mmCIF file of C-alpha atoms (C1' of nucleotides) in Angstrom:
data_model
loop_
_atom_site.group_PDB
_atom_site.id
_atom_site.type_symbol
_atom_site.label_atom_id
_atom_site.label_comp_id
_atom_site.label_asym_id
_atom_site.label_seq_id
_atom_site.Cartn_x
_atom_site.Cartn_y
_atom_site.Cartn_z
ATOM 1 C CA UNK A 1 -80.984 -43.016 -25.817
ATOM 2 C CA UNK A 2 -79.673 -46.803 -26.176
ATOM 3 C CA UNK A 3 -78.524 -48.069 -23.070
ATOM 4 C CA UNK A 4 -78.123 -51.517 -21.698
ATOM 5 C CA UNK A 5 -81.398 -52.829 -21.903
ATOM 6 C CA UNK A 6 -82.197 -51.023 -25.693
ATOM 7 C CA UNK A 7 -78.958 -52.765 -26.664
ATOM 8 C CA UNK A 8 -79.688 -55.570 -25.616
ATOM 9 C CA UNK A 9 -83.357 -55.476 -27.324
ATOM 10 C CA UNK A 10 -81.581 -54.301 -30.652
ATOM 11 C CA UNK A 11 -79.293 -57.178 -29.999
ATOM 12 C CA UNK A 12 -81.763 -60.170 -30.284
ATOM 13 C CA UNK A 13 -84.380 -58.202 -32.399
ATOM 14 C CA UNK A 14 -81.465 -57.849 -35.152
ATOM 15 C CA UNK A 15 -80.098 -61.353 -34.404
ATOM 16 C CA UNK A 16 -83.433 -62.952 -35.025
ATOM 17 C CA UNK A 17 -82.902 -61.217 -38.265
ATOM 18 C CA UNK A 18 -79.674 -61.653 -39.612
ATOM 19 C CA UNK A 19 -78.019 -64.653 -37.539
ATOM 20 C CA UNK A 20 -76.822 -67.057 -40.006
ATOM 21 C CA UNK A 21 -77.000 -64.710 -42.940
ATOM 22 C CA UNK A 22 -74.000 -64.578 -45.446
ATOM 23 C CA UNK A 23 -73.091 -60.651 -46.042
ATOM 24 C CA UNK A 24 -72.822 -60.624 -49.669
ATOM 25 C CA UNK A 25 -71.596 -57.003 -50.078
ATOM 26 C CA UNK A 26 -71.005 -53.940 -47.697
ATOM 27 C CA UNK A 27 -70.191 -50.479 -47.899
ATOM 28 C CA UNK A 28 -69.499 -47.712 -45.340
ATOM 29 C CA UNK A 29 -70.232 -44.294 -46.849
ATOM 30 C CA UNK A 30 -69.104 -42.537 -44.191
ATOM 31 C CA UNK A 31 -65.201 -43.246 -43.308
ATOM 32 C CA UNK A 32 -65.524 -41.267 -40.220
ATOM 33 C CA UNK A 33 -68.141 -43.965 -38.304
ATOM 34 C CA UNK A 34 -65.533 -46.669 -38.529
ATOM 35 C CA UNK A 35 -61.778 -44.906 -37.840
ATOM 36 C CA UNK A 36 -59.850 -47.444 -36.968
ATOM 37 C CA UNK A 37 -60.809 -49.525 -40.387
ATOM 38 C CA UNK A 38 -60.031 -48.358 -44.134
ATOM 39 C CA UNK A 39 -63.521 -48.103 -45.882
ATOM 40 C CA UNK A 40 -62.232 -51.347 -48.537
ATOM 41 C CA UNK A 41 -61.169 -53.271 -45.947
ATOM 42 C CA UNK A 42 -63.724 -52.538 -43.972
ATOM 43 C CA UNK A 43 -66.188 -53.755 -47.079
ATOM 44 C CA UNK A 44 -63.832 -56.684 -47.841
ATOM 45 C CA UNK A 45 -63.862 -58.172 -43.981
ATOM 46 C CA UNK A 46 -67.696 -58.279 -44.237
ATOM 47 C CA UNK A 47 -67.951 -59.772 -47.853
ATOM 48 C CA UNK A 48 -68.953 -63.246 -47.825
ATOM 49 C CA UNK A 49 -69.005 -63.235 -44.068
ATOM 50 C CA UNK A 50 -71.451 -65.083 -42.434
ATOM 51 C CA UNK A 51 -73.204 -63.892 -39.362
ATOM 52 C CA UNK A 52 -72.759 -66.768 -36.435
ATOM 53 C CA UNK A 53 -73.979 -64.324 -33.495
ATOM 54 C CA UNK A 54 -75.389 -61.379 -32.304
ATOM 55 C CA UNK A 55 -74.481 -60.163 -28.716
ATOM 56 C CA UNK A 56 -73.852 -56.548 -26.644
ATOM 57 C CA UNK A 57 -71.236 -55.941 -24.362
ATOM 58 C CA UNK A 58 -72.145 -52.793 -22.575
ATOM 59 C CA UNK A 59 -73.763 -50.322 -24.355
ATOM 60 C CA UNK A 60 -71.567 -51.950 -27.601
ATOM 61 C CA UNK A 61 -73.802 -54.238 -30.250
ATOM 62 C CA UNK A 62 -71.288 -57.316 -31.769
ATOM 63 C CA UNK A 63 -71.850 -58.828 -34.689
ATOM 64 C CA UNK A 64 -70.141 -61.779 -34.525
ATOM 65 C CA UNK A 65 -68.747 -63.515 -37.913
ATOM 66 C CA UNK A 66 -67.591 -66.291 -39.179
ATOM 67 C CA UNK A 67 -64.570 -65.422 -40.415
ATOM 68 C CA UNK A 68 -62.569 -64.764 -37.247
ATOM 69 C CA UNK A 69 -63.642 -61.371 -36.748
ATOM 70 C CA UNK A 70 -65.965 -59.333 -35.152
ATOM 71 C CA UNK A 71 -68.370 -56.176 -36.122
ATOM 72 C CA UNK A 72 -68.148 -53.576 -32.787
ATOM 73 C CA UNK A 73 -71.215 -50.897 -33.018
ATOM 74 C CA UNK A 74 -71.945 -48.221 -30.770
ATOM 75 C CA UNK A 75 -75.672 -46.713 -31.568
ATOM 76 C CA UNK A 76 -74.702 -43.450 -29.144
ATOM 77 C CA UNK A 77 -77.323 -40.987 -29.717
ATOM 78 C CA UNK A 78 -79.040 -41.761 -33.263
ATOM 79 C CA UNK A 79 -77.536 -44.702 -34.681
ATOM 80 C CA UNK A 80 -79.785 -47.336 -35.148
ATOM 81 C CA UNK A 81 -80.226 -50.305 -37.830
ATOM 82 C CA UNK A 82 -82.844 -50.615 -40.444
ATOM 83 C CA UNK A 83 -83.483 -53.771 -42.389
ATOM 84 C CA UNK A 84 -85.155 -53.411 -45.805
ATOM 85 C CA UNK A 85 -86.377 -54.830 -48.403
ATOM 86 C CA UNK A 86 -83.780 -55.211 -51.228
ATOM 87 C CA UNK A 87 -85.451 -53.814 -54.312
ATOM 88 C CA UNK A 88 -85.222 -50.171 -52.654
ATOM 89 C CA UNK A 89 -83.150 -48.173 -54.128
ATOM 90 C CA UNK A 90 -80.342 -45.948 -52.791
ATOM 91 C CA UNK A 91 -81.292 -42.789 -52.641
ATOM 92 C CA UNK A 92 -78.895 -39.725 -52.188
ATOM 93 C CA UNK A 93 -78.577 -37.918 -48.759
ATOM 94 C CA UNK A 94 -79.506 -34.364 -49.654
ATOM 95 C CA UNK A 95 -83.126 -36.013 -51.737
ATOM 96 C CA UNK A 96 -86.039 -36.675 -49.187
ATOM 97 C CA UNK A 97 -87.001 -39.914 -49.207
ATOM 98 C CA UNK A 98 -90.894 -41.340 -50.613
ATOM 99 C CA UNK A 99 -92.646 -41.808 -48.112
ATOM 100 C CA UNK A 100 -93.476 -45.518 -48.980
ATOM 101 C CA UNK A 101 -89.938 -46.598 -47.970
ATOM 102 C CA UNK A 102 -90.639 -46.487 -44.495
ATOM 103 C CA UNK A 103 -93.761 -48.786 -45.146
ATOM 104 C CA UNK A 104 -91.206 -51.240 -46.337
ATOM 105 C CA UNK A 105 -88.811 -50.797 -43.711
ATOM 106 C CA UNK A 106 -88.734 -53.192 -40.980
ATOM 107 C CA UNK A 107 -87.137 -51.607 -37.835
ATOM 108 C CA UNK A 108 -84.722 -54.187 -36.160
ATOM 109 C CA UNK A 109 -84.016 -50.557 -34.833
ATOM 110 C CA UNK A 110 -85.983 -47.776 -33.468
ATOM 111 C CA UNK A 111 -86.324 -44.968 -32.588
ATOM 112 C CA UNK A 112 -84.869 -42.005 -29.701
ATOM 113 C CA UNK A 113 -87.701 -42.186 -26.413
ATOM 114 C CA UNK A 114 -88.955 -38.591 -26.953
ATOM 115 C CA UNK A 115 -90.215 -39.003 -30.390
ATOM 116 C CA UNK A 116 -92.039 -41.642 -28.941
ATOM 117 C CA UNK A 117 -93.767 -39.645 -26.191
ATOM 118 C CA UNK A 118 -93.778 -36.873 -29.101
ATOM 119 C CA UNK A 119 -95.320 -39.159 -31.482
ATOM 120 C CA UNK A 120 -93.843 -36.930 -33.940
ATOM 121 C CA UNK A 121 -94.002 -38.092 -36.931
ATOM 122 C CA UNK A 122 -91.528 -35.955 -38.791
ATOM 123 C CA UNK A 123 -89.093 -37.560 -36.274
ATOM 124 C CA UNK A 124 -89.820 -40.819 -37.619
ATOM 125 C CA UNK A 125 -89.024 -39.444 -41.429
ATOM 126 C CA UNK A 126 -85.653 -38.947 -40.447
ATOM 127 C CA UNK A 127 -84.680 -42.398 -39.428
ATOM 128 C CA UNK A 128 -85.813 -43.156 -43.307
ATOM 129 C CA UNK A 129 -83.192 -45.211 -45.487
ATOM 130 C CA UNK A 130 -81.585 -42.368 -47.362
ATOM 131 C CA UNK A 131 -81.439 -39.728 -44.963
ATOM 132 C CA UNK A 132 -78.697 -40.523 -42.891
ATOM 133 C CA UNK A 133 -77.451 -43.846 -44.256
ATOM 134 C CA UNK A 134 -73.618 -43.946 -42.924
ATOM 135 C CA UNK A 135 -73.681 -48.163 -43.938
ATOM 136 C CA UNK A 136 -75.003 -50.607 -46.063
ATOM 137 C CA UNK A 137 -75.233 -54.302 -45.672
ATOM 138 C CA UNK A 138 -76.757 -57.006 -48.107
ATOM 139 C CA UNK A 139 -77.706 -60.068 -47.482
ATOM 140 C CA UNK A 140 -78.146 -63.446 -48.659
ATOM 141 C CA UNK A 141 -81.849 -63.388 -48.582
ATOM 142 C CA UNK A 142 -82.128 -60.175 -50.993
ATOM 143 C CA UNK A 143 -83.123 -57.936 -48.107
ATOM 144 C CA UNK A 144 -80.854 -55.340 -47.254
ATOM 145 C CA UNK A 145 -79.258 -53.639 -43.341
ATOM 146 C CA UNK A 146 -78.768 -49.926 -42.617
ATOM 147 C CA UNK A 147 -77.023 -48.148 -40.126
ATOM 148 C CA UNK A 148 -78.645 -44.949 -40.131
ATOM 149 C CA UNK A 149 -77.335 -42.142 -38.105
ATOM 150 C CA UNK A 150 -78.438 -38.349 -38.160
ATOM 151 C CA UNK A 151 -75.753 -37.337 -35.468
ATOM 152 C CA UNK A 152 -72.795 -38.981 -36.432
ATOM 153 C CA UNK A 153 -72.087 -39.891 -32.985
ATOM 154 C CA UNK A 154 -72.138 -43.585 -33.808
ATOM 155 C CA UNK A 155 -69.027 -45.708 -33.855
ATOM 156 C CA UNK A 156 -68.508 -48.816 -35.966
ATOM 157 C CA UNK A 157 -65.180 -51.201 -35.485
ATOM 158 C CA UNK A 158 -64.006 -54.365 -36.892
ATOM 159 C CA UNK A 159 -61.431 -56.248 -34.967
ATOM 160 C CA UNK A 160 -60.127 -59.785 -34.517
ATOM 161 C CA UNK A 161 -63.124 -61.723 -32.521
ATOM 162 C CA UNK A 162 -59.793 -63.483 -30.106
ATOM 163 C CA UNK A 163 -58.934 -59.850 -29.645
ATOM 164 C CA UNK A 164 -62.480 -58.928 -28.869
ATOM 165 C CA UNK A 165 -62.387 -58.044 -25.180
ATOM 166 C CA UNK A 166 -58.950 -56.204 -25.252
ATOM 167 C CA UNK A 167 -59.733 -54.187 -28.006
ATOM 168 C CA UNK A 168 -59.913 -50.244 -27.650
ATOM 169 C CA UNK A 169 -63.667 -49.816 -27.063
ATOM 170 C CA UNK A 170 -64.223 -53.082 -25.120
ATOM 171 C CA UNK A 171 -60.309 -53.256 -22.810
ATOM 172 C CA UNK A 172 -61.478 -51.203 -20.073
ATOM 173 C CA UNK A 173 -65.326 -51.462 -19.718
ATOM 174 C CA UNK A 174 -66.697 -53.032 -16.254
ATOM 175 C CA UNK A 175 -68.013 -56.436 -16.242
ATOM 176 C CA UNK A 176 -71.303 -57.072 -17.048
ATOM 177 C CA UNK A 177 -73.519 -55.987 -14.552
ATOM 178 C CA UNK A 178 -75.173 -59.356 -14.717
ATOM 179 C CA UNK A 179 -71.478 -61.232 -14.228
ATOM 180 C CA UNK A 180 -70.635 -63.254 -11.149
ATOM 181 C CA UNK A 181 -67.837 -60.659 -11.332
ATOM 182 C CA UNK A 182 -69.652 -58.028 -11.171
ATOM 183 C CA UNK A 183 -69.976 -58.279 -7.398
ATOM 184 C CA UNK A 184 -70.406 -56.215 -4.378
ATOM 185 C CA UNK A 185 -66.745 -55.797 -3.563
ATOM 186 C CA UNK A 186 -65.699 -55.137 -7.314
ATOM 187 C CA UNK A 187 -68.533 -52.333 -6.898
ATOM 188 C CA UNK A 188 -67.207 -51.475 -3.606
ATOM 189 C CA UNK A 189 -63.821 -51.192 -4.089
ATOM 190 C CA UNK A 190 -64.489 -49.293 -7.554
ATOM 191 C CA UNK A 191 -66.478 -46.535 -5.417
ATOM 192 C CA UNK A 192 -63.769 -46.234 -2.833
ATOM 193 C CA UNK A 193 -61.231 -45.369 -5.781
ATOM 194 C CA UNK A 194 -63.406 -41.692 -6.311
ATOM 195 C CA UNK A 195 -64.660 -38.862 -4.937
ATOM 196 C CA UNK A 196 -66.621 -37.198 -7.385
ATOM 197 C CA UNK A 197 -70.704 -37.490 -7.115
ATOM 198 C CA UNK A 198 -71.765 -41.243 -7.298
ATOM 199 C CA UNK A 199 -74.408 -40.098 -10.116
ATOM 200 C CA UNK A 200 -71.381 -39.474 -12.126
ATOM 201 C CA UNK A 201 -69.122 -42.622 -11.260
ATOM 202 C CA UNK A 202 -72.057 -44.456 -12.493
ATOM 203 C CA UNK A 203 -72.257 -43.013 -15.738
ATOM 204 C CA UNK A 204 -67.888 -44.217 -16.245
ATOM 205 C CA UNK A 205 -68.306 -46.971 -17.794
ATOM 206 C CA UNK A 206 -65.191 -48.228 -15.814
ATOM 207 C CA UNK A 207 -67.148 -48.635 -12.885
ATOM 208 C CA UNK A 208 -70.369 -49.892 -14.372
ATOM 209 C CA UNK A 209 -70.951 -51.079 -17.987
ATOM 210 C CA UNK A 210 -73.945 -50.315 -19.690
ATOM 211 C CA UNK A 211 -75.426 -47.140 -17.355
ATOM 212 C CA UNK A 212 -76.528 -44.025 -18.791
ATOM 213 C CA UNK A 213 -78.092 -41.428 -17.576
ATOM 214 C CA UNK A 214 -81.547 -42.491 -17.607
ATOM 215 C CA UNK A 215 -81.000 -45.581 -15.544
ATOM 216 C CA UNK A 216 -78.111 -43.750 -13.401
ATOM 217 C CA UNK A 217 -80.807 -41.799 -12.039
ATOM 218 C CA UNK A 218 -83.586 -44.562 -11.605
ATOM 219 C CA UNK A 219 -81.690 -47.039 -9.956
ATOM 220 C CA UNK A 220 -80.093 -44.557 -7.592
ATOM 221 C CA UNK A 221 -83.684 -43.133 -6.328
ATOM 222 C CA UNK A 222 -84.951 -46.913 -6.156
ATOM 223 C CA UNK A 223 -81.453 -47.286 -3.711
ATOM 224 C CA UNK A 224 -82.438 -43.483 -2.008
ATOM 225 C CA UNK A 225 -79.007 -42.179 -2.691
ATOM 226 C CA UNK A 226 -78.428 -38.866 -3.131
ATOM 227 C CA UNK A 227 -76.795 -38.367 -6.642
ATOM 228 C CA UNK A 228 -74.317 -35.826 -5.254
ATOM 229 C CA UNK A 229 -73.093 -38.354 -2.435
ATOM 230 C CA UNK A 230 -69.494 -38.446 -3.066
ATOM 231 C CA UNK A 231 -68.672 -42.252 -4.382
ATOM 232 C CA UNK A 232 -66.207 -43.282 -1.772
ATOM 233 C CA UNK A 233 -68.319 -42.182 0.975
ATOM 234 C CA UNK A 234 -71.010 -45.016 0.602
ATOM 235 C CA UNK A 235 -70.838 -47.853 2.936
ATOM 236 C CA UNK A 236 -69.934 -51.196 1.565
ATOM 237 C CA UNK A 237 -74.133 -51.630 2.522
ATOM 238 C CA UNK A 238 -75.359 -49.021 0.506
ATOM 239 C CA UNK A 239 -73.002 -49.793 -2.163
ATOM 240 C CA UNK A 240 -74.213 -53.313 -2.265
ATOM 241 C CA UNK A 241 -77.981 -51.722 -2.000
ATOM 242 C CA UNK A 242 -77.120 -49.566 -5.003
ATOM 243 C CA UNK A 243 -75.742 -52.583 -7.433
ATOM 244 C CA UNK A 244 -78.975 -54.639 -6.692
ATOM 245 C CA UNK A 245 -80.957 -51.684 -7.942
ATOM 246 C CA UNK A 246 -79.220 -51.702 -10.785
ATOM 247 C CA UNK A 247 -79.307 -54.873 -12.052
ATOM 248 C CA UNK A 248 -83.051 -54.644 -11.064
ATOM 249 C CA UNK A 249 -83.607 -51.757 -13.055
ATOM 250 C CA UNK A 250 -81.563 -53.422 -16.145
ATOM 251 C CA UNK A 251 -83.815 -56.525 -15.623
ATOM 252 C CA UNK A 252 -87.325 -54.736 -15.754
ATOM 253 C CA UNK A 253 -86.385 -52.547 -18.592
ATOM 254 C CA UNK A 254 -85.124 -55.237 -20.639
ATOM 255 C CA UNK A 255 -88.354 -57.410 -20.019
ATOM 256 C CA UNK A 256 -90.626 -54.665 -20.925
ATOM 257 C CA UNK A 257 -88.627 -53.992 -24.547
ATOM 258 C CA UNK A 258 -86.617 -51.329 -22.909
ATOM 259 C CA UNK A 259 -87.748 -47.961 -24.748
ATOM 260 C CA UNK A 260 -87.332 -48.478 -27.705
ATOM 261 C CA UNK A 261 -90.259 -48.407 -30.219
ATOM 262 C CA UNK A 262 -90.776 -49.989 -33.601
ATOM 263 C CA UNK A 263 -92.945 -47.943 -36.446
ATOM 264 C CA UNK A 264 -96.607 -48.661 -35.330
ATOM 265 C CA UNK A 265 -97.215 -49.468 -38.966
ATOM 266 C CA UNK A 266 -95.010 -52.305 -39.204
ATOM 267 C CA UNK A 267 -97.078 -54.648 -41.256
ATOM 268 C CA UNK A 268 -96.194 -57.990 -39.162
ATOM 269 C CA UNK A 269 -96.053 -56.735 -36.101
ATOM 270 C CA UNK A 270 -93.623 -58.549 -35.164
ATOM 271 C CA UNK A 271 -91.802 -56.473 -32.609
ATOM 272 C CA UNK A 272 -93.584 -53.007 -31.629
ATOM 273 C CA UNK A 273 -91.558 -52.077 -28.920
ATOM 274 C CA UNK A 274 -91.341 -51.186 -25.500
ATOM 275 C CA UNK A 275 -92.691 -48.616 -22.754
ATOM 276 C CA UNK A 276 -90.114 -48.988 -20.232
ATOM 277 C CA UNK A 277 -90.513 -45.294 -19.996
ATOM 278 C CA UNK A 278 -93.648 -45.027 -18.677
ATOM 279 C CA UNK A 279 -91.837 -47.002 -15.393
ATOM 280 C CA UNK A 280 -89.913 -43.978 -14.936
ATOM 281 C CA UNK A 281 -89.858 -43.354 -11.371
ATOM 282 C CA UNK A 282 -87.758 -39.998 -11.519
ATOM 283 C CA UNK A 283 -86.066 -39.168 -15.193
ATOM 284 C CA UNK A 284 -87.953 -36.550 -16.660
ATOM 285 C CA UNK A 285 -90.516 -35.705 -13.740
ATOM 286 C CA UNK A 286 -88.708 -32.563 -12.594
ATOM 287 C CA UNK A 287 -91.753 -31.060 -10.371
ATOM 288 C CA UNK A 288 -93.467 -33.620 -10.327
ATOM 289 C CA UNK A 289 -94.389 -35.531 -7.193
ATOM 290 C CA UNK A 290 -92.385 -38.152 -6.330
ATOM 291 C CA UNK A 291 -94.160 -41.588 -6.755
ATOM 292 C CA UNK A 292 -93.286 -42.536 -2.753
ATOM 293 C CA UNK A 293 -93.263 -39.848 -0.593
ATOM 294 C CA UNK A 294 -95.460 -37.087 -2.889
ATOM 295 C CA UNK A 295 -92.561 -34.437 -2.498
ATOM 296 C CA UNK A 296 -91.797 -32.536 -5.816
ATOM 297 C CA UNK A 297 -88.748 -34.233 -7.884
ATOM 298 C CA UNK A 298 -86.261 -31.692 -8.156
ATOM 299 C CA UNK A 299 -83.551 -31.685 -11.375
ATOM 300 C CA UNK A 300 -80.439 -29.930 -11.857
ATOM 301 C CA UNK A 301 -76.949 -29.969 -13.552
ATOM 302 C CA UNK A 302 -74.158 -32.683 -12.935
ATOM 303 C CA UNK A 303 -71.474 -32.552 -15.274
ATOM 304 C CA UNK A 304 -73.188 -32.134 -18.737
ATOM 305 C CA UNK A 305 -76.497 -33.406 -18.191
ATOM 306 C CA UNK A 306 -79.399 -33.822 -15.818
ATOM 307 C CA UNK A 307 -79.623 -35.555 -12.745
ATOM 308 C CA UNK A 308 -83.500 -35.681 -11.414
ATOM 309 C CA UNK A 309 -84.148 -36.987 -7.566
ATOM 310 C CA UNK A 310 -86.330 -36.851 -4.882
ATOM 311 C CA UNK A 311 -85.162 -34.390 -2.005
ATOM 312 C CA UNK A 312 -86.801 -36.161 0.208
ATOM 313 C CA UNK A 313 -86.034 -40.322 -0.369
ATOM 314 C CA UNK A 314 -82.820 -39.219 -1.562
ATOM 315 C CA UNK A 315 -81.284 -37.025 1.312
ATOM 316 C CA UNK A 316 -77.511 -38.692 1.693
ATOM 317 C "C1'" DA B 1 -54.257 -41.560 -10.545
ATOM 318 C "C1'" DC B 2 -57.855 -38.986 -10.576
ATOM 319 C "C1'" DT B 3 -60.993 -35.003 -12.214
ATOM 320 C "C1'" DA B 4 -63.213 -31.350 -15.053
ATOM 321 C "C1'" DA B 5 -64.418 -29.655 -19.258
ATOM 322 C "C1'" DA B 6 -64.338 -29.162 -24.194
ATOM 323 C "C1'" DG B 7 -65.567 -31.241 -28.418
ATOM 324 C "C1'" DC B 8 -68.009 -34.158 -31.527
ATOM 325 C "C1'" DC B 9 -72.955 -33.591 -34.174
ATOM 326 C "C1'" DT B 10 -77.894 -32.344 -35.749
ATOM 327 C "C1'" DG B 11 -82.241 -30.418 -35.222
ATOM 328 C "C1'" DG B 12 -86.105 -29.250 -31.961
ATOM 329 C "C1'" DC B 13 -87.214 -25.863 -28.924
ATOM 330 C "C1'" DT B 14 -87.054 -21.330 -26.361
ATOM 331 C "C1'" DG B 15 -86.855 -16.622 -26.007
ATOM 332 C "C1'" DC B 16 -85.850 -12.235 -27.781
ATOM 333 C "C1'" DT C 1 -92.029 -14.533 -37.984
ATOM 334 C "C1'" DG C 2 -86.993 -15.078 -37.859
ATOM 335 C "C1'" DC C 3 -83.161 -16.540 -35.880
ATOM 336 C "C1'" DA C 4 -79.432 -17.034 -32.472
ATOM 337 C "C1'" DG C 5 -78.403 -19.918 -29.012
ATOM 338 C "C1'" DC C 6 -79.494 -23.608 -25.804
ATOM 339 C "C1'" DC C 7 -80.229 -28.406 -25.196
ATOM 340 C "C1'" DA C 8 -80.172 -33.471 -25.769
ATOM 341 C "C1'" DG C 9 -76.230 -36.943 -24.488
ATOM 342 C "C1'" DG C 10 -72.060 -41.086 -24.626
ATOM 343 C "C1'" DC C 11 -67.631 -41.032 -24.920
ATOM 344 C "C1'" DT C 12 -62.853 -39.456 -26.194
ATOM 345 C "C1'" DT C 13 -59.490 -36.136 -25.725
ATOM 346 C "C1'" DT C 14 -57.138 -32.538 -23.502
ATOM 347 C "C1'" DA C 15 -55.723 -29.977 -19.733
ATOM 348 C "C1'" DG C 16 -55.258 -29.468 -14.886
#
DNA sequence: ACTAAAGCCTGGCTGC
DNA sequence: TGCAGCCAGGCTTTAG
């Protein structure tokens, strides 16, 4: 699933395509993926907007326009963006799509990690324009942006770009785990302040911005903590060991293009993705031995989701 | 102030 | 083979 370092990719992959672009029309078909703004206005703040920037703050993708304001999107789950060519044509939800439109489709945005290792290609026909098409964007240049978005877990959010950091999805969020502020006593201090497992502290965004559960459970068998270690009972040490593995961990995965993937058929091949997956030292190797010490990774339950680790590197 | 858990959502997969 | 139910998972909301 998206997390800081597919963000980010999606961020400059999709500002190398529409920075600078003039929005000419837009449309949000589903009301539901942007709450907090009426589908007009939401079409009327984006017409004629020009696109100055594209960033990510956390796990959130900004859009940044010219007009004062600023497009917030959370990907979640499924959300991702497609940019197309502009002479498709709409097609309704329930009607599967020709299979030729995903020749044309360029993916700025791809595609969940286990239809990669699936290679399942029925997967790929549901990120098709069409399908699950929640928003439409058109450009200047006659091509056009989707936000596709099978489990409507996406969130979209237009608010004043001065009120930017204090708005509702961005107020609270940690600093960037590559900030100056994001230090070892702000990490520290943050862990001292609960006592429920560290594995899940670092999934609050709160604490740490960007984390998920993937990297959650890599960075904290690179730092051999145990993921049920109650947060406040880490030494200022540890906790400083634990924040360097997880800006390490960002780092790598964002220089290998993260996970995410592009269609292999992309015709320019201009961006076919990462294998940051394949780095993996723990997530998804339940049984497995564990890449330092050979002992068996073992995976269970924490909270809602699972937490793999090595019983062995990871004892306290 | 903190914590746990339900709920959101779809579709692949498992097991009866 | 059919199908109910589990699972994936970030984040908000609700209840404790």
């Amino acid at each position: 699933m998206p997390e800081l370092p597919e963000v980010e990719i999606v961020a400059r992959h999709l500002g190398a395509l529409i920075k600078v672009r003039t929005f000419i029309r837009a449309q949000l078909r589903r009301p539901n993926l942007a709450l907090a703004n009426p589908p007009r206005q939401f079409a009327a703040w984006l017409k004629g907007a020009r696109v100055d920037e594209v960033g990510r703050r956390g796990k959130h993708l900004l859009i940044h326009l010219d007009n004062g304001r600023t497009l917030i999107t959370h990907l979640r789950m499924t959300g991702r963006f497609l940019y197309v060519d502009g002479q498709e044509r709409a097609i309704p939800h329930t009607q599967a799509p020709a299979e030729n439109l995903w020749e044309r489709t360029h993916p700025c945005v791809p595609v969940f990690v286990r239809q990669i290792i699936t290679g399942d290609r029925a997967r790929y026909k549901r990120a098709l324009p069409g399908l699950h098409t929640h928003a439409l964007f058109w450009l200047d240049n006659g091509q056009k942006l989707l936000f596709t978005d099978q489990r409507h877990f996406g969130m979209m959010m237009i608010v004043r770009s001065e009120e930017l950091e204090n708005s509702a999805p961005l107020g609270k969020l940690a600093p960037e785990p590559f900030s100056a502020d994001f230090s070892d006593e702000f990490f520290y201090h943050s862990l001292r302040r609960s006592r429920r497992p560290i594995k899940q502290v670092l999934l609050d965004q709160t604490k740490v911005a960007g984390l998920g559960n993937i990297y959650a459970v890599e960075a904290l068998h690179r730092a051999r903590i145990n993921p049920r270690r109650p947060a406040h009972r880490l030494s200022l040490a540890r906790a400083a060991a634990l924040r360097r593995e997880i800006i390490a961990v960002l780092n790598e995965a964002i220089a290998a293009g993260s996970t995410l993937k592009a269609d292999p058929r992309d015709l320019e091949s201009r961006y076919v993705g990462g294998a940051y997956e394949e780095s993996w030292r723990v997530y998804d190797r339940e049984g497995q031995p564990c890449f330092t010490c050979q002992t068996p990774t073992r995976r269970f339950r924490q909270g809602a989701r699972s937490t793999y680790y090595c019983p062995r590197c990871q004892r306290s």
